[in-house]
Short mmCIF file of C-alpha atoms in Angstrom, two decimals:
data_model
loop_
_atom_site.label_atom_id
_atom_site.label_comp_id
_atom_site.label_asym_id
_atom_site.label_seq_id
_atom_site.Cartn_x
_atom_site.Cartn_y
_atom_site.Cartn_z
CA PRO A 1334 117.66 62.15 112.79
CA LEU A 1335 117.71 65.88 113.55
CA TYR A 1336 115.60 67.06 110.66
CA ILE A 1337 112.88 64.50 111.38
CA TYR A 1338 112.82 65.75 114.97
CA ILE A 1339 112.61 69.37 113.85
CA TYR A 1340 109.70 68.56 111.52
CA ILE A 1341 107.77 66.64 114.10
CA HIS A 1342 108.52 69.19 116.86
CA THR A 1343 107.27 72.09 114.82
CA CYS A 1344 104.38 70.36 113.05
CA ARG A 1345 103.22 67.92 115.69
CA ARG A 1346 99.71 69.36 116.05
CA SER A 1347 99.21 69.52 112.31
CA LEU A 1348 100.41 65.90 111.96
CA ILE A 1349 97.98 64.74 114.62
CA ARG A 1350 95.13 66.54 112.89
CA ILE A 1351 96.05 64.96 109.53
CA LEU A 1352 96.06 61.47 111.05
CA ARG A 1353 92.78 62.05 112.75
CA LEU A 1354 91.24 63.34 109.51
CA SER A 1355 92.54 60.38 107.53
CA THR A 1356 90.92 58.04 110.08
CA LEU A 1357 87.63 59.80 109.86
CA LEU A 1358 87.62 59.74 106.07
CA PHE A 1359 88.58 56.09 105.96
CA TRP A 1360 85.76 54.94 108.25
CA SER A 1361 83.09 57.44 107.35
CA SER A 1362 81.47 55.21 104.77
CA ASP A 1363 80.59 52.51 107.40
CA THR A 1364 79.14 53.77 110.65
CA SER A 1365 79.18 50.32 112.15
CA HIS A 1366 82.88 50.66 112.63
CA CYS A 1367 82.60 53.66 114.95
CA LYS A 1368 84.19 51.79 117.87
CA TRP A 1369 87.16 50.74 115.68
CA GLN A 1370 87.35 54.26 114.40
CA MET A 1371 87.80 55.63 117.85
CA ARG A 1372 90.39 53.04 118.75
CA VAL A 1373 92.53 53.80 115.66
CA TYR A 1374 92.09 57.51 116.34
CA VAL A 1375 93.42 57.16 119.89
CA LEU A 1376 96.21 54.81 118.78
CA GLN A 1377 97.46 57.21 116.11
CA THR A 1378 97.52 60.09 118.60
CA ILE A 1379 99.51 58.03 121.08
CA LEU A 1380 102.01 56.82 118.48
CA VAL A 1381 102.75 60.38 117.30
CA GLN A 1382 103.14 61.54 120.89
CA VAL A 1383 105.55 58.68 121.75
CA LEU A 1384 107.61 59.29 118.60
CA TRP A 1385 107.81 62.98 119.36
CA THR A 1386 108.94 62.26 122.94
CA GLN A 1387 111.65 59.85 121.79
CA MET A 1388 112.92 62.20 119.15
CA MET A 1389 113.10 65.06 121.61
CA THR A 1390 114.91 63.04 124.24
CA ALA A 1391 117.39 61.45 121.80
CA SER A 1392 118.28 64.70 120.00
CA PHE A 1393 119.62 66.62 122.97
CA LEU A 1394 123.24 66.55 124.08
CA PRO A 1395 124.26 65.44 127.56
CA ALA A 1396 122.63 67.65 130.18
CA GLU A 1397 125.73 68.96 131.97
CA ILE A 1398 127.54 71.86 130.39
CA PRO A 1399 131.31 71.61 130.84
CA PHE A 1400 132.91 74.54 132.57
CA VAL A 1401 135.30 76.62 130.46
CA ASP A 1402 137.03 79.81 131.56
CA ASN A 1403 135.92 81.99 128.63
CA PRO A 1404 132.25 82.18 127.48
CA PHE A 1405 133.34 82.93 123.95
CA SER A 1406 135.03 79.50 123.82
CA LEU A 1407 131.82 77.84 124.75
CA PHE A 1408 129.90 80.06 122.41
CA ARG A 1409 132.14 79.04 119.56
CA GLN A 1410 131.84 75.36 120.40
CA TRP A 1411 128.04 75.54 120.37
CA TRP A 1412 128.03 77.69 117.25
CA GLU A 1413 130.22 75.37 115.23
CA ASN A 1414 128.11 72.40 116.30
CA ALA A 1415 124.92 74.15 115.22
CA THR A 1416 126.35 75.27 111.90
CA ASP A 1417 126.01 71.86 110.24
CA LYS A 1418 122.83 70.78 112.10
CA VAL A 1419 120.40 73.72 112.45
CA PRO A 1420 118.73 75.59 109.58
CA ASP A 1421 119.10 79.37 109.99
CA TYR A 1422 121.46 78.80 112.87
CA TYR A 1423 122.63 82.42 112.55
CA ASN A 1424 119.31 83.98 113.67
CA MET A 1425 119.09 85.73 117.02
CA CYS A 1426 116.33 87.61 118.75
CA LEU A 1427 117.62 91.10 119.51
CA SER A 1428 115.91 93.13 122.24
CA THR A 1429 116.43 96.83 122.67
CA SER A 1430 114.53 99.43 124.65
CA THR A 1431 113.81 103.11 124.73
CA LYS A 1432 115.39 105.43 127.34
CA ASP A 1433 112.34 104.90 129.59
CA GLY A 1434 112.55 101.15 129.38
CA LYS A 1435 109.90 100.22 126.77
CA PRO A 1436 111.28 97.11 125.03
CA SER A 1437 111.01 95.78 121.49
CA SER A 1438 112.40 92.64 119.84
CA ARG A 1439 113.08 91.28 116.39
CA ILE A 1440 115.14 88.62 114.63
CA VAL A 1441 118.41 89.68 113.06
CA ASN A 1442 121.40 87.75 111.65
CA VAL A 1443 124.57 87.20 113.63
CA ALA A 1444 127.16 88.64 111.25
CA GLY A 1445 130.22 87.40 113.15
CA PHE A 1446 131.75 87.25 116.55
CA ASN A 1447 135.03 87.25 118.39
CA GLU A 1448 136.13 87.92 121.96
CA SER A 1449 135.23 91.57 121.49
CA GLY A 1450 131.57 90.78 120.98
CA ILE A 1451 128.80 89.75 118.56
CA ARG A 1452 128.17 91.74 115.41
CA PHE A 1453 125.04 92.51 113.43
CA PHE A 1454 124.10 95.02 110.73
CA THR A 1455 120.97 97.10 110.19
CA ASP A 1456 119.49 100.40 109.14
CA CYS A 1457 120.45 102.88 111.87
CA SER A 1458 117.29 104.89 111.20
CA SER A 1459 115.14 101.84 112.06
CA LYS A 1460 113.34 101.47 115.42
CA LYS A 1461 116.17 99.37 116.84
CA GLY A 1462 118.75 101.80 115.56
CA LYS A 1463 117.03 104.74 117.24
CA GLU A 1464 116.60 102.81 120.48
CA ILE A 1465 120.24 101.86 120.55
CA GLU A 1466 121.15 105.53 119.97
CA GLU A 1467 119.23 106.66 123.07
CA ASN A 1468 119.87 103.56 125.17
CA PRO A 1469 123.03 101.71 124.01
CA TYR A 1470 122.35 98.34 125.65
CA ALA A 1471 120.77 95.22 124.31
CA SER A 1472 119.91 91.64 125.13
CA ALA A 1473 119.95 88.91 122.55
CA THR A 1474 118.95 85.24 122.46
CA ILE A 1475 120.03 82.51 120.09
CA TYR A 1476 117.77 79.41 120.25
CA TRP A 1477 118.32 76.06 118.51
CA PRO A 1478 115.30 73.91 119.34
CA GLY A 1479 116.66 70.83 117.59
CA LEU A 1480 119.64 70.84 119.97
CA GLY A 1481 117.72 72.05 122.99
CA GLN A 1482 120.25 74.86 123.31
CA GLN A 1483 119.80 78.54 124.16
CA ILE A 1484 122.36 81.28 124.50
CA ARG A 1485 121.40 84.64 126.01
CA PHE A 1486 123.79 87.55 126.31
CA GLU A 1487 123.42 91.11 127.50
CA GLY A 1488 125.75 94.02 126.97
CA ALA A 1489 126.58 97.47 125.74
CA VAL A 1490 126.18 98.24 122.01
CA GLU A 1491 128.81 100.03 120.02
CA MET A 1492 128.72 101.16 116.40
CA LEU A 1493 131.27 99.47 114.18
CA PRO A 1494 133.57 101.43 111.78
CA ARG A 1495 131.96 102.51 108.53
CA GLN A 1496 134.35 100.27 106.53
CA ASP A 1497 132.90 97.14 108.28
CA ALA A 1498 129.40 98.13 107.08
CA ILE A 1499 130.67 98.70 103.55
CA GLU A 1500 132.42 95.31 103.38
CA TYR A 1501 129.38 93.46 104.77
CA PHE A 1502 127.10 95.23 102.30
CA TYR A 1503 129.13 94.11 99.30
CA GLY A 1504 129.04 90.56 100.64
CA LEU A 1505 125.25 90.49 100.24
CA HIS A 1506 123.33 89.31 97.17
CA ARG A 1507 122.51 92.03 94.67
CA GLU A 1508 118.77 91.56 95.35
CA GLN A 1509 119.42 92.29 99.03
CA GLN A 1510 121.50 95.32 98.16
CA ILE A 1511 118.62 96.70 96.02
CA THR A 1512 116.17 96.22 98.90
CA LEU A 1513 118.44 98.04 101.26
CA GLN A 1514 118.46 101.03 98.91
CA ILE A 1515 114.76 101.65 99.84
CA GLY A 1516 115.78 102.65 103.32
CA ASN A 1517 113.48 104.08 106.01
CA GLN A 1518 113.01 100.64 107.56
CA GLY A 1519 109.72 100.57 109.43
CA GLY A 1520 108.32 103.56 107.52
CA HIS A 1521 104.67 103.58 106.62
CA LEU A 1522 103.22 102.40 103.28
CA THR A 1523 99.87 102.95 101.71
CA SER A 1524 100.04 99.54 99.99
CA ARG A 1525 102.37 96.68 99.03
CA HIS A 1526 102.19 97.96 95.48
CA GLU A 1527 103.91 101.18 96.54
CA LEU A 1528 106.83 99.17 97.93
CA LEU A 1529 107.19 97.07 94.78
CA LYS A 1530 107.01 100.13 92.61
CA GLU A 1531 109.82 101.79 94.58
CA ARG A 1532 111.99 98.67 94.33
CA LYS A 1533 111.39 98.49 90.54
CA ALA A 1534 112.44 102.12 90.17
CA ILE A 1535 115.69 101.36 92.08
CA GLU A 1536 116.33 98.30 89.91
CA ASP A 1537 115.93 100.41 86.76
CA LYS A 1538 118.08 103.21 88.17
CA PHE A 1539 121.03 100.92 88.85
CA SER A 1540 120.53 98.40 86.04
CA ASP A 1541 123.84 99.47 84.43
CA HIS A 1542 125.78 99.67 87.69
CA LYS A 1543 128.02 96.77 88.59
CA ASN A 1544 128.24 97.94 92.26
CA LEU A 1545 125.38 99.64 94.08
CA PRO A 1546 126.18 102.54 96.48
CA VAL A 1547 126.16 101.68 100.21
CA PRO A 1548 123.19 103.50 101.85
CA SER A 1549 124.30 106.13 104.27
CA ASN A 1550 122.10 104.67 107.04
CA TRP A 1551 123.50 101.13 106.63
CA SER A 1552 125.39 100.45 109.86
CA GLY A 1553 127.12 97.76 111.87
CA TYR A 1554 126.92 97.23 115.59
CA LEU A 1555 128.84 95.27 118.20
CA ILE A 1556 127.21 93.84 121.32
CA VAL A 1557 129.88 93.77 124.02
CA PRO A 1558 128.52 91.30 126.55
CA TYR A 1559 128.83 91.56 130.26
CA ARG A 1560 126.72 88.53 130.88
CA PHE A 1561 126.17 85.19 129.10
CA VAL A 1562 123.66 82.46 130.04
CA PHE A 1563 123.96 79.06 128.35
CA LEU A 1564 121.09 76.60 128.67
CA GLN A 1565 121.12 72.97 127.62
CA GLY A 1566 117.54 71.91 127.81
CA GLN A 1567 116.13 68.42 128.49
CA PHE A 1568 112.76 66.91 127.86
CA ASP A 1569 111.96 66.71 131.56
CA TRP A 1570 112.86 70.48 131.85
CA LEU A 1571 115.78 69.61 134.22
CA GLY A 1572 118.24 71.30 131.95
CA ASP A 1573 121.61 72.75 132.77
CA ARG A 1574 122.13 76.48 133.00
CA VAL A 1575 125.50 78.23 133.25
CA GLN A 1576 126.02 81.96 133.74
CA TYR A 1577 129.11 84.02 133.01
CA THR A 1578 129.37 87.55 134.49
CA LYS A 1579 132.18 89.86 133.52
CA HIS A 1580 134.25 91.60 136.19
CA SER A 1581 135.65 95.09 135.87
CA ASN A 1582 139.17 93.61 135.30
CA GLY A 1583 137.95 91.64 132.29
CA SER A 1584 137.77 88.20 133.95
CA TRP A 1585 134.59 86.14 134.08
CA ALA A 1586 132.77 84.74 137.08
CA LEU A 1587 131.18 81.38 136.39
CA GLN A 1588 128.01 80.02 138.13
CA ARG A 1589 125.74 77.09 137.55
CA LEU A 1590 122.09 78.09 137.88
CA LYS A 1591 118.86 76.25 138.54
CA PRO A 1592 116.91 75.61 135.33
#
């Protein structure tokens, strides 16, 4: 099952340590059993390793990625498959850089996509917002370890209409809307208490308001990809990698790459 695999994959080392510790505690009262203790210790480690290997092999889809003409069609297929199987499937690692090429990365939510591109929302006064302003290009990666799948895309970044940001804001939970009122994402704090105090002041200020105002710096962005790379991983690392590169006429060139 997928969730058992995810648990073992992410907690394998901790699980091995727990089993080792349980063995040591069980046999510690009788030192004459040291040889048996070591045998059980080794056996438990091997069993966990074998189980993890089987789970990892069985959880992945067939290695070969089918060719489709449009990368967004493949993107949608993988996305819909992950929706029901992967916790936090909507997370992507967004990388931006300054004008002189100094990069930075962070996790943001995919807020939607179509054949125009992939959307996300953020504070335009944040570090990523400032970097996009001076260098409007980005690379992003979506990784679903339970499926062995990775999607990387690179492209120009455009700001979405203000109305899109407003609509997305009012689709958030009220607690999230209150947090966004703080603004100045990435700004310096003297203490955690200062942040909580500021949030409490905002809660009190808008306690009688049904709808909170949309912060002026709350913005939406669209990544317009010129390249996609899809990777279907395998346990032996002999995965399948497919690249789409966009031509000037809007068509896509398709290539299979070495893993």
